[in-house]
Amino acid sequence: MWSEADAICLGVDRGDRVVAAAFRRADPTGLVELGRRPLASGEVAAWVGRRESEAHAAGRHIRWVWSSTATWYPRLLDAGVRVERCTDLRLCRAILSSALDDALPPLPVWDAPHEEPAPAALFDVVPDGAARAEEIDETAAEYARQERVAVSSGLRLLLAAESAGSLAAAEMTSAGLPWNRGGHEQILVSELGERTAAGRPRLIEERAREVRAALDDETASLDSQPKLLRALHRAGVAAESTSKWELAEHDHPAIAPLLDYKRMMRLYTANGWGWLDEWVVDGRFRPTYVVGGVVTGRWASSGGGALQIPRLLRPAVRADPGWAIVDADVAQLEPRVLAAMAHDRAMAAAAAGRDLYDGVVSAGVAATRSEAKYAVLGALYGSTTGDAARLMPRLRRAFPRAVGLTDDAALAGERGERVSTMLGRTSPAPGPRWEAMQQRANASAADERSARSAARERGRFTRNFVVQGTAAEWALAWMADLRTRLAAFPPSEVPAPRSGPAFARRPHLAFFLHDEVIVHAPADQAEAAAEAVRESAARAGRLLFGEFPIDFPLDIRIGPSAAE
DNA sequence: CGGCGCGGCGCG
DNA sequence: AAAGCGCGCCGCGCCG
């Protein structure tokens, strides 16, 4: 039975025992259940690992179907078991309910996000009702419902990519990003000074004293926005806010040390010694990724600020002895995605080669690279003022299809319509408050202005949604292909001492940030891993855009650390 | 005391 | 100069 299964559902029975159900996908009849088997406590991970290796040896793949990867997979990884494919029913349901609005009945069990790892007990000792994974019957039924409604090839690809992403996310948390505490501390000390016994680091205290002296106000509060603003006003600085952009425009001796103070405080509070103590354990930073956490399909993160690590700290990302960091990011991902999805050959030609913005300059749209960049970003974000807006007519003449696509998405959003990405992830419908505001538009001039402003705001969102969301799909496809390629590498002689057992001997994904991946690789396999990164990027481009001539050039750095 | 909104700023 | 999209986290200050 198990050797014929294409998919195996995992759920629990009434006694919180794990149950596996085997399925086969037969074309005319759909999904056929082949049978079930309860798994004894403590045997789950080993049993899954055995099915996975048998399938692998037979040249087949099993799709593991479960309520949520975040619930089930960490325990398997803890036990050293990696799986190749899965279906994350919660993530897939979120996509399907939005895309096919009445196709799936609302079911609270499946609609609520649930991101807690399963209790360890589920995988060893059966507790008294402590485990809360989903019932096997409910899991199997939901799987069948989703299989029935997900018929378009784009959506099926998206569901597979989203689920593969959920595996990659759990694997990256398990493997961890190699993080050198000493290197991080060195950066902190050189930027902030040594930690003092009583309170903040030396240079922060020093800078605070300079600011207060320049303001001639020994008690000025620098950390409270309203108090600081009043102190600035008393000193003759007529700033309306304390943001660094505005402060930089004022001329006063307190400004320079104040900006430096703010910069240092940011580093100290967000990524200082406290962050190190909390988030770097045993030489690894293990962030929690929230797959599909952004409506566009981008990932979010929770805890540790994984997606906001300052560039300044990149040198602290350091490979284990005998290993290397392969750090790859895509140059101008979003405009390339736009050119391809709009089938804009002129823009694709400008994108050919390394730098898209240089290409836009060559196309005669802008005089300088930075001007070109702001013009293109203006099309993606919906600039209405400044240089970007001024350049828009020329950009539209040069790249009518690309700019037309973003304009159409904006107009659809302004009308209250929904838009969708290349593979079919749909933007949320406007809320009742937005609709009501549009209804009120002719009540008064003020109502009309606010309706118009809300409509424009939504237009900017939908404009960006189609591009940001499709770029997220490209990145998922890139990562999904890459994790499979890396898993096929031969095991290395040199283990990475602190990576989870499933990854300690092969190059593996260690970090992901929208358009960047970091691979931790045995040093002698680093070049081959970098080549895999390139091949996967090319493959992702073909998967989404077929033979349309668009390339996705990568900046790849190989070295002992992720320093620039 | 904890929860929440805000200003501010890090990342893409 | 910052703008126009998407996030998470910090400290502050207010509220219950």
PDB file of C-alpha atoms (C1' of nucleotides) in Angstrom, chain A residues 223-224 245 249 301 303 308 374 383 460-461 464 468, chain C residues 1-13:
ATOM      1  CA  ASP A 223      14.359  59.364  23.697  1.00  0.00           C
ATOM      2  CA  SER A 224      10.908  60.846  23.914  1.00  0.00           C
ATOM      3  CA  TRP A 245      15.449  63.242   7.123  1.00  0.00           C
ATOM      4  CA  GLU A 249      17.883  69.820   6.810  1.00  0.00           C
ATOM      5  CA  SER A 301       9.064  37.004  10.250  1.00  0.00           C
ATOM      6  CA  GLY A 303      10.895  37.462  16.538  1.00  0.00           C
ATOM      7  CA  GLN A 308      15.608  43.735   9.125  1.00  0.00           C
ATOM      8  CA  TYR A 374      13.490  56.520  -9.321  1.00  0.00           C
ATOM      9  CA  SER A 383       4.758  58.156  -7.423  1.00  0.00           C
ATOM     10  CA  ARG A 460      -1.018  52.231  -5.258  1.00  0.00           C
ATOM     11  CA  PHE A 461      -1.460  49.035  -3.270  1.00  0.00           C
ATOM     12  CA  ASN A 464       2.437  47.211  -6.357  1.00  0.00           C
ATOM     13  CA  GLN A 468       5.641  42.410  -5.566  1.00  0.00           C
TER      14      GLN A 468
ATOM     15  C1'  DA C   1      16.015  66.063  -0.948  1.00  0.00           C
ATOM     16  C1'  DA C   2      12.380  62.160  -0.325  1.00  0.00           C
ATOM     17  C1'  DA C   3       8.919  60.202  -2.731  1.00  0.00           C
ATOM     18  C1'  DG C   4       5.608  55.954  -3.898  1.00  0.00           C
ATOM     19  C1'  DC C   5       4.823  49.828  -2.040  1.00  0.00           C
ATOM     20  C1'  DG C   6       5.412  45.900   1.634  1.00  0.00           C
ATOM     21  C1'  DC C   7       6.978  44.531   6.439  1.00  0.00           C
ATOM     22  C1'  DG C   8       8.683  44.087  12.294  1.00  0.00           C
ATOM     23  C1'  DC C   9      10.537  46.055  16.398  1.00  0.00           C
ATOM     24  C1'  DC C  10      11.905  49.683  19.499  1.00  0.00           C
ATOM     25  C1'  DG C  11      10.679  53.184  23.231  1.00  0.00           C
ATOM     26  C1'  DC C  12       7.352  56.321  24.717  1.00  0.00           C
ATOM     27  C1'  DG C  13       3.013  57.762  26.417  1.00  0.00           C
TER      28       DG C  13
END
